[in-house]
Amino acid sequence: MLPGSIQITGEALSGAEIKDICDSLKENSVRLLSVRGCQLSDRDFGRLCRGVAESHSLAQLNLNLGVVSTIDRTKQLADALKANRSVQTLFLHGSPLLDAGLVTLNGALSAHPSLVSLDLGDCMLGDEAARLICGMLPPDGAKSGLKELTLSANPAISTQGWAQLAIAVAHSSQLRVLNLDYNPLGDHIAGMLAVAVSSSRTLEVLDLEGTGLTNQSAQVFLDMVENYPTSLRVLVLAENDISPELQQQISDLLSEGEEEEDKDGEARGNSSSSQMVLMTSGLGESFLAETEM
């Protein structure tokens, strides 16, 4: 466990335990709070949210796996985030938010001055939620926006929703990591995402594991990395019907780009970041949380 962290998984939390957590939050001694999969009463959830609202030190908040289980809890979380100014990373993976829940959270998330990483995987989101998320990816640096976004396993988002997101990604001035694994995207949507990646000046990590892609998608990505400059350095293509040969070709091209960047970096006295195609997923819960916290 990291210094200044409280990490509890899958336990039934008592009122006394929640009080201890809230006291630590109010004392500004906690940077990471994780109660993923824990059971707590509605009253205690409200107390926890008030503690989050008052904390000036909390940087990472993990409420994964159903902790935010009702619209009332969603409203309480939204109120807490409106008051809080310190949270940088928010995990809500596996929360039954639906579009209505994201509508409730949208104002707090969009206006939060520090939030840069958001996990909304498996939250039962649809097109309305996708449209709101686009607003969290501003096209210029004048407004703060997300650097990392996870939308894994939200199959209710349609082609229209993904198309809107692809446009936002193409023009985002800050997004570095995009996790879309285990959505039924298929080759058509993957083609739109490839265009977005080729236009993006910032996107470094794209996770498309288990998204129903075939060699057709791989060929589009191959053409992109072969013919256009890209910031992309990690591409996850595991669990798709893509030939090893095509994956290797993409990997080789990204490696060539890395070698060229190494030469440029040496000339400038700087080191460059690596580029790769990942055949298996291993990004962990948060790329930014590991590198920036």
mmCIF file of C-alpha atoms in Angstrom:
data_model
loop_
_atom_site.group_PDB
_atom_site.id
_atom_site.type_symbol
_atom_site.label_atom_id
_atom_site.label_comp_id
_atom_site.label_asym_id
_atom_site.label_seq_id
_atom_site.Cartn_x
_atom_site.Cartn_y
_atom_site.Cartn_z
ATOM 1 C CA MET A 1 0.000 0.000 0.000
ATOM 2 C CA LEU A 2 1.313 3.437 -0.924
ATOM 3 C CA PRO A 3 1.902 6.146 1.693
ATOM 4 C CA GLY A 4 -1.228 8.234 2.087
ATOM 5 C CA SER A 5 -3.452 5.547 0.577
ATOM 6 C CA ILE A 6 -6.511 3.607 1.729
ATOM 7 C CA GLN A 7 -7.216 0.534 -0.397
ATOM 8 C CA ILE A 8 -10.039 -1.865 0.491
ATOM 9 C CA THR A 9 -11.624 -4.363 -1.903
ATOM 10 C CA GLY A 10 -14.883 -6.296 -1.673
ATOM 11 C CA GLU A 11 -15.586 -5.783 2.026
ATOM 12 C CA ALA A 12 -18.683 -4.727 3.941
ATOM 13 C CA LEU A 13 -17.657 -1.441 5.557
ATOM 14 C CA SER A 14 -19.063 -0.466 8.942
ATOM 15 C CA GLY A 15 -20.048 3.021 10.025
ATOM 16 C CA ALA A 16 -16.960 3.179 12.242
ATOM 17 C CA GLU A 17 -14.685 2.306 9.312
ATOM 18 C CA ILE A 18 -16.309 4.969 7.139
ATOM 19 C CA LYS A 19 -15.826 7.500 9.929
ATOM 20 C CA ASP A 20 -12.109 6.690 10.092
ATOM 21 C CA ILE A 21 -11.817 7.097 6.313
ATOM 22 C CA CYS A 22 -13.670 10.426 6.425
ATOM 23 C CA ASP A 23 -11.475 11.706 9.264
ATOM 24 C CA SER A 24 -8.376 10.900 7.213
ATOM 25 C CA LEU A 25 -9.837 12.664 4.184
ATOM 26 C CA LYS A 26 -10.616 15.785 6.207
ATOM 27 C CA GLU A 27 -7.103 15.751 7.665
ATOM 28 C CA ASN A 28 -5.748 15.807 4.090
ATOM 29 C CA SER A 29 -3.607 12.752 4.723
ATOM 30 C CA VAL A 30 -5.008 10.623 1.861
ATOM 31 C CA ARG A 31 -3.924 10.813 -1.785
ATOM 32 C CA LEU A 32 -5.439 7.522 -2.954
ATOM 33 C CA LEU A 33 -8.793 6.133 -1.799
ATOM 34 C CA SER A 34 -10.035 2.820 -3.207
ATOM 35 C CA VAL A 35 -13.154 1.052 -1.937
ATOM 36 C CA ARG A 36 -13.762 -0.995 -5.095
ATOM 37 C CA GLY A 37 -16.510 -3.556 -4.766
ATOM 38 C CA CYS A 38 -17.230 -2.640 -1.148
ATOM 39 C CA GLN A 39 -20.672 -2.635 0.437
ATOM 40 C CA LEU A 40 -21.727 0.359 2.501
ATOM 41 C CA SER A 41 -25.047 1.868 3.513
ATOM 42 C CA ASP A 42 -26.555 4.833 1.695
ATOM 43 C CA ARG A 43 -25.972 6.946 4.806
ATOM 44 C CA ASP A 44 -22.297 5.970 4.908
ATOM 45 C CA PHE A 45 -21.913 6.594 1.178
ATOM 46 C CA GLY A 46 -23.191 10.138 1.778
ATOM 47 C CA ARG A 47 -20.668 10.595 4.580
ATOM 48 C CA LEU A 48 -17.892 9.331 2.305
ATOM 49 C CA CYS A 49 -18.891 11.824 -0.382
ATOM 50 C CA ARG A 50 -18.792 14.676 2.118
ATOM 51 C CA GLY A 51 -15.286 13.585 3.072
ATOM 52 C CA VAL A 52 -14.253 13.643 -0.590
ATOM 53 C CA ALA A 53 -15.765 17.117 -0.967
ATOM 54 C CA GLU A 54 -13.700 18.450 1.932
ATOM 55 C CA SER A 55 -10.402 16.804 1.014
ATOM 56 C CA HIS A 56 -7.638 18.913 -0.520
ATOM 57 C CA SER A 57 -5.164 16.031 -0.873
ATOM 58 C CA LEU A 58 -7.153 13.276 -2.601
ATOM 59 C CA ALA A 59 -5.761 12.660 -6.082
ATOM 60 C CA GLN A 60 -7.139 9.233 -7.005
ATOM 61 C CA LEU A 61 -10.629 7.918 -6.169
ATOM 62 C CA ASN A 62 -11.611 4.330 -7.012
ATOM 63 C CA LEU A 63 -15.315 3.468 -6.706
ATOM 64 C CA ASN A 64 -15.233 0.556 -9.162
ATOM 65 C CA LEU A 65 -17.541 -2.453 -9.186
ATOM 66 C CA GLY A 66 -20.930 -1.152 -8.180
ATOM 67 C CA VAL A 67 -20.192 1.195 -5.278
ATOM 68 C CA VAL A 68 -22.128 3.938 -7.112
ATOM 69 C CA SER A 69 -25.194 1.758 -7.488
ATOM 70 C CA THR A 70 -28.154 4.185 -7.615
ATOM 71 C CA ILE A 71 -29.041 7.565 -9.101
ATOM 72 C CA ASP A 72 -29.145 9.033 -5.588
ATOM 73 C CA ARG A 73 -25.551 7.969 -5.018
ATOM 74 C CA THR A 74 -24.630 9.395 -8.401
ATOM 75 C CA LYS A 75 -26.093 12.753 -7.341
ATOM 76 C CA GLN A 76 -24.155 12.675 -4.071
ATOM 77 C CA LEU A 77 -20.932 11.933 -5.944
ATOM 78 C CA ALA A 78 -21.617 14.779 -8.359
ATOM 79 C CA ASP A 79 -22.086 17.202 -5.456
ATOM 80 C CA ALA A 80 -18.823 15.985 -3.890
ATOM 81 C CA LEU A 81 -16.891 16.474 -7.126
ATOM 82 C CA LYS A 82 -18.287 19.982 -7.547
ATOM 83 C CA ALA A 83 -16.753 20.928 -4.184
ATOM 84 C CA ASN A 84 -13.540 18.931 -4.539
ATOM 85 C CA ARG A 85 -10.629 20.510 -6.423
ATOM 86 C CA SER A 86 -7.906 17.856 -6.090
ATOM 87 C CA VAL A 87 -9.090 14.577 -7.670
ATOM 88 C CA GLN A 88 -7.065 13.778 -10.786
ATOM 89 C CA THR A 89 -8.153 10.184 -11.449
ATOM 90 C CA LEU A 90 -11.667 8.766 -11.021
ATOM 91 C CA PHE A 91 -12.533 5.078 -11.464
ATOM 92 C CA LEU A 92 -16.224 4.173 -11.860
ATOM 93 C CA HIS A 93 -15.715 0.937 -13.806
ATOM 94 C CA GLY A 94 -18.611 -1.477 -13.394
ATOM 95 C CA SER A 95 -21.095 1.097 -12.086
ATOM 96 C CA PRO A 96 -24.639 0.924 -13.529
ATOM 97 C CA LEU A 97 -24.692 4.621 -14.412
ATOM 98 C CA LEU A 98 -26.631 4.494 -17.687
ATOM 99 C CA ASP A 99 -26.922 7.713 -19.691
ATOM 100 C CA ALA A 100 -28.987 9.317 -16.920
ATOM 101 C CA GLY A 101 -26.132 8.854 -14.468
ATOM 102 C CA LEU A 102 -23.633 10.519 -16.757
ATOM 103 C CA VAL A 103 -26.062 13.390 -17.333
ATOM 104 C CA THR A 104 -26.068 13.825 -13.547
ATOM 105 C CA LEU A 105 -22.258 13.702 -13.325
ATOM 106 C CA ASN A 106 -21.488 15.678 -16.459
ATOM 107 C CA GLY A 107 -21.421 19.172 -14.967
ATOM 108 C CA ALA A 108 -19.099 18.141 -12.143
ATOM 109 C CA LEU A 109 -16.793 16.134 -14.406
ATOM 110 C CA SER A 110 -16.577 18.734 -17.180
ATOM 111 C CA ALA A 111 -15.880 21.625 -14.808
ATOM 112 C CA HIS A 112 -13.470 19.845 -12.465
ATOM 113 C CA PRO A 113 -10.159 21.738 -12.515
ATOM 114 C CA SER A 114 -7.860 18.751 -11.872
ATOM 115 C CA LEU A 115 -9.524 15.665 -13.381
ATOM 116 C CA VAL A 116 -7.382 14.167 -16.162
ATOM 117 C CA SER A 117 -8.156 10.421 -16.016
ATOM 118 C CA LEU A 118 -11.646 8.894 -16.101
ATOM 119 C CA ASP A 119 -12.684 5.217 -16.180
ATOM 120 C CA LEU A 120 -16.287 4.681 -17.305
ATOM 121 C CA GLY A 121 -15.828 1.100 -18.461
ATOM 122 C CA ASP A 122 -18.810 -1.254 -18.182
ATOM 123 C CA CYS A 123 -21.123 1.548 -17.043
ATOM 124 C CA MET A 124 -24.014 0.698 -19.413
ATOM 125 C CA LEU A 125 -23.535 3.928 -21.360
ATOM 126 C CA GLY A 126 -25.187 4.838 -24.666
ATOM 127 C CA ASP A 127 -25.040 7.576 -27.296
ATOM 128 C CA GLU A 128 -26.151 10.411 -25.028
ATOM 129 C CA ALA A 129 -23.303 9.611 -22.648
ATOM 130 C CA ALA A 130 -20.851 9.417 -25.576
ATOM 131 C CA ARG A 131 -21.941 12.887 -26.701
ATOM 132 C CA LEU A 132 -21.340 14.305 -23.217
ATOM 133 C CA ILE A 133 -17.933 12.644 -23.001
ATOM 134 C CA CYS A 134 -16.915 14.425 -26.214
ATOM 135 C CA GLY A 135 -17.266 17.676 -24.284
ATOM 136 C CA MET A 136 -14.543 16.465 -21.917
ATOM 137 C CA LEU A 137 -12.079 16.340 -24.834
ATOM 138 C CA PRO A 138 -11.711 20.043 -25.721
ATOM 139 C CA PRO A 139 -9.957 20.959 -28.981
ATOM 140 C CA ASP A 140 -7.675 23.616 -27.511
ATOM 141 C CA GLY A 141 -5.484 24.020 -24.458
ATOM 142 C CA ALA A 142 -7.465 26.936 -23.077
ATOM 143 C CA LYS A 143 -9.799 24.503 -21.287
ATOM 144 C CA SER A 144 -8.682 21.557 -19.163
ATOM 145 C CA GLY A 145 -9.661 18.123 -20.432
ATOM 146 C CA LEU A 146 -9.040 14.409 -20.073
ATOM 147 C CA LYS A 147 -5.655 12.856 -20.805
ATOM 148 C CA GLU A 148 -6.850 9.293 -20.227
ATOM 149 C CA LEU A 149 -10.307 7.876 -21.010
ATOM 150 C CA THR A 150 -11.588 4.326 -20.550
ATOM 151 C CA LEU A 151 -14.876 3.293 -22.177
ATOM 152 C CA SER A 152 -14.380 -0.479 -22.182
ATOM 153 C CA ALA A 153 -17.402 -2.762 -22.479
ATOM 154 C CA ASN A 154 -20.163 -0.248 -23.230
ATOM 155 C CA PRO A 155 -21.932 -2.102 -26.063
ATOM 156 C CA ALA A 156 -24.995 0.186 -26.125
ATOM 157 C CA ILE A 157 -22.978 2.955 -27.803
ATOM 158 C CA SER A 158 -23.926 2.913 -31.492
ATOM 159 C CA THR A 159 -21.978 3.743 -34.637
ATOM 160 C CA GLN A 160 -23.180 7.344 -34.339
ATOM 161 C CA GLY A 161 -21.844 7.618 -30.787
ATOM 162 C CA TRP A 162 -18.449 6.209 -31.753
ATOM 163 C CA ALA A 163 -18.300 8.523 -34.776
ATOM 164 C CA GLN A 164 -18.846 11.547 -32.520
ATOM 165 C CA LEU A 165 -16.152 10.303 -30.180
ATOM 166 C CA ALA A 166 -13.721 9.747 -33.067
ATOM 167 C CA ILE A 167 -14.150 13.372 -34.155
ATOM 168 C CA ALA A 168 -13.504 14.587 -30.603
ATOM 169 C CA VAL A 169 -10.405 12.381 -30.311
ATOM 170 C CA ALA A 170 -9.041 13.699 -33.596
ATOM 171 C CA HIS A 171 -9.211 17.281 -32.345
ATOM 172 C CA SER A 172 -8.470 16.787 -28.639
ATOM 173 C CA SER A 173 -5.457 18.778 -27.513
ATOM 174 C CA GLN A 174 -4.706 16.619 -24.480
ATOM 175 C CA LEU A 175 -5.924 12.992 -24.783
ATOM 176 C CA ARG A 176 -3.032 10.530 -24.509
ATOM 177 C CA VAL A 177 -4.674 7.209 -23.603
ATOM 178 C CA LEU A 178 -7.923 5.754 -25.008
ATOM 179 C CA ASN A 179 -9.154 2.329 -23.862
ATOM 180 C CA LEU A 180 -12.051 0.955 -25.919
ATOM 181 C CA ASP A 181 -11.481 -2.759 -25.348
ATOM 182 C CA TYR A 182 -14.361 -5.246 -25.395
ATOM 183 C CA ASN A 183 -16.776 -3.071 -27.334
ATOM 184 C CA PRO A 184 -18.359 -4.528 -30.520
ATOM 185 C CA LEU A 185 -16.694 -1.960 -32.778
ATOM 186 C CA GLY A 186 -15.958 -3.963 -35.914
ATOM 187 C CA ASP A 187 -13.958 -2.842 -38.919
ATOM 188 C CA HIS A 188 -16.128 0.145 -39.877
ATOM 189 C CA ILE A 189 -15.766 1.937 -36.542
ATOM 190 C CA ALA A 190 -12.107 0.941 -36.335
ATOM 191 C CA GLY A 191 -11.574 2.703 -39.658
ATOM 192 C CA MET A 192 -13.043 5.907 -38.216
ATOM 193 C CA LEU A 193 -10.760 5.577 -35.203
ATOM 194 C CA ALA A 194 -7.743 5.134 -37.449
ATOM 195 C CA VAL A 195 -8.547 8.445 -39.128
ATOM 196 C CA ALA A 196 -8.870 10.037 -35.681
ATOM 197 C CA VAL A 197 -5.523 8.626 -34.560
ATOM 198 C CA SER A 198 -3.799 9.880 -37.706
ATOM 199 C CA SER A 199 -5.171 13.368 -37.026
ATOM 200 C CA SER A 200 -4.384 13.420 -33.302
ATOM 201 C CA ARG A 201 -1.225 15.164 -32.163
ATOM 202 C CA THR A 202 -1.330 13.684 -28.657
ATOM 203 C CA LEU A 203 -2.788 10.140 -28.586
ATOM 204 C CA GLU A 204 -0.114 7.645 -27.504
ATOM 205 C CA VAL A 205 -2.063 4.565 -26.354
ATOM 206 C CA LEU A 206 -5.048 2.940 -28.080
ATOM 207 C CA ASP A 207 -6.535 -0.286 -26.669
ATOM 208 C CA LEU A 208 -8.735 -2.177 -29.131
ATOM 209 C CA GLU A 209 -8.509 -5.599 -27.516
ATOM 210 C CA GLY A 210 -11.487 -7.847 -28.227
ATOM 211 C CA THR A 211 -13.367 -5.362 -30.410
ATOM 212 C CA GLY A 212 -14.279 -7.622 -33.358
ATOM 213 C CA LEU A 213 -11.547 -6.454 -35.733
ATOM 214 C CA THR A 214 -10.258 -8.356 -38.755
ATOM 215 C CA ASN A 215 -7.395 -8.025 -41.211
ATOM 216 C CA GLN A 216 -9.360 -5.231 -42.890
ATOM 217 C CA SER A 217 -8.890 -2.997 -39.835
ATOM 218 C CA ALA A 218 -5.282 -4.062 -39.443
ATOM 219 C CA GLN A 219 -4.578 -3.065 -43.045
ATOM 220 C CA VAL A 220 -5.993 0.412 -42.382
ATOM 221 C CA PHE A 221 -3.766 0.823 -39.326
ATOM 222 C CA LEU A 222 -0.815 -0.514 -41.309
ATOM 223 C CA ASP A 223 -1.385 2.068 -44.046
ATOM 224 C CA MET A 224 -1.664 4.778 -41.378
ATOM 225 C CA VAL A 225 1.609 4.024 -39.603
ATOM 226 C CA GLU A 226 3.378 3.432 -42.911
ATOM 227 C CA ASN A 227 2.345 6.652 -44.630
ATOM 228 C CA TYR A 228 1.533 9.243 -41.960
ATOM 229 C CA PRO A 229 3.278 10.634 -38.880
ATOM 230 C CA THR A 230 1.606 9.564 -35.655
ATOM 231 C CA SER A 231 2.052 10.075 -31.925
ATOM 232 C CA LEU A 232 0.788 6.529 -31.293
ATOM 233 C CA ARG A 233 3.256 4.307 -29.452
ATOM 234 C CA VAL A 234 1.056 1.525 -27.977
ATOM 235 C CA LEU A 235 -1.609 -0.300 -29.997
ATOM 236 C CA VAL A 236 -3.427 -3.215 -28.326
ATOM 237 C CA LEU A 237 -4.878 -5.668 -30.863
ATOM 238 C CA ALA A 238 -5.203 -8.837 -28.775
ATOM 239 C CA GLU A 239 -8.286 -11.064 -29.046
ATOM 240 C CA ASN A 240 -9.107 -9.989 -32.610
ATOM 241 C CA ASP A 241 -9.194 -11.967 -35.864
ATOM 242 C CA ILE A 242 -6.011 -10.361 -37.171
ATOM 243 C CA SER A 243 -3.195 -12.381 -38.711
ATOM 244 C CA PRO A 244 0.148 -12.481 -36.876
ATOM 245 C CA GLU A 245 1.829 -11.321 -40.098
ATOM 246 C CA LEU A 246 -0.141 -8.074 -40.236
ATOM 247 C CA GLN A 247 0.405 -7.445 -36.539
ATOM 248 C CA GLN A 248 4.134 -7.965 -37.030
ATOM 249 C CA GLN A 249 4.214 -5.546 -39.962
ATOM 250 C CA ILE A 250 2.565 -2.842 -37.855
ATOM 251 C CA SER A 251 4.969 -3.574 -35.010
ATOM 252 C CA ASP A 252 7.977 -3.325 -37.325
ATOM 253 C CA LEU A 253 6.828 0.027 -38.706
ATOM 254 C CA LEU A 254 6.284 1.449 -35.224
ATOM 255 C CA SER A 255 9.743 0.181 -34.272
ATOM 256 C CA GLU A 256 11.214 1.988 -37.273
ATOM 257 C CA GLY A 257 9.504 5.161 -36.106
ATOM 258 C CA GLU A 258 11.008 4.647 -32.667
ATOM 259 C CA GLU A 259 14.503 4.317 -34.135
ATOM 260 C CA GLU A 260 14.059 7.543 -36.083
ATOM 261 C CA GLU A 261 12.853 9.315 -32.934
ATOM 262 C CA ASP A 262 15.870 7.937 -31.044
ATOM 263 C CA LYS A 263 18.178 9.510 -33.604
ATOM 264 C CA ASP A 264 16.342 12.827 -33.413
ATOM 265 C CA GLY A 265 16.354 12.629 -29.617
ATOM 266 C CA GLU A 266 20.089 12.026 -29.528
ATOM 267 C CA ALA A 267 20.613 15.033 -31.778
ATOM 268 C CA ARG A 268 18.556 17.148 -29.369
ATOM 269 C CA GLY A 269 19.975 15.461 -26.283
ATOM 270 C CA ASN A 270 16.582 13.965 -25.379
ATOM 271 C CA SER A 271 15.341 10.391 -25.067
ATOM 272 C CA SER A 272 12.212 9.277 -26.895
ATOM 273 C CA SER A 273 9.334 7.057 -25.863
ATOM 274 C CA SER A 274 8.896 3.525 -27.224
ATOM 275 C CA GLN A 275 6.297 2.426 -29.776
ATOM 276 C CA MET A 276 4.767 -1.034 -29.993
ATOM 277 C CA VAL A 277 1.827 -3.217 -30.859
ATOM 278 C CA LEU A 278 0.662 -5.156 -27.800
ATOM 279 C CA MET A 279 -0.584 -8.660 -28.533
ATOM 280 C CA THR A 280 -1.765 -8.971 -24.918
ATOM 281 C CA SER A 281 -3.228 -6.344 -22.633
ATOM 282 C CA GLY A 282 -1.071 -5.190 -19.727
ATOM 283 C CA LEU A 283 -1.710 -1.513 -19.202
ATOM 284 C CA GLY A 284 -2.925 -1.844 -15.618
ATOM 285 C CA GLU A 285 -5.698 0.239 -14.146
ATOM 286 C CA SER A 286 -4.359 3.626 -15.099
ATOM 287 C CA PHE A 287 -1.465 4.610 -17.337
ATOM 288 C CA LEU A 288 -1.451 8.160 -16.004
ATOM 289 C CA ALA A 289 -1.795 7.124 -12.384
ATOM 290 C CA GLU A 290 1.438 5.186 -12.660
ATOM 291 C CA THR A 291 3.374 7.873 -14.480
ATOM 292 C CA GLU A 292 2.145 11.136 -13.021
ATOM 293 C CA MET A 293 1.112 10.485 -9.419
#
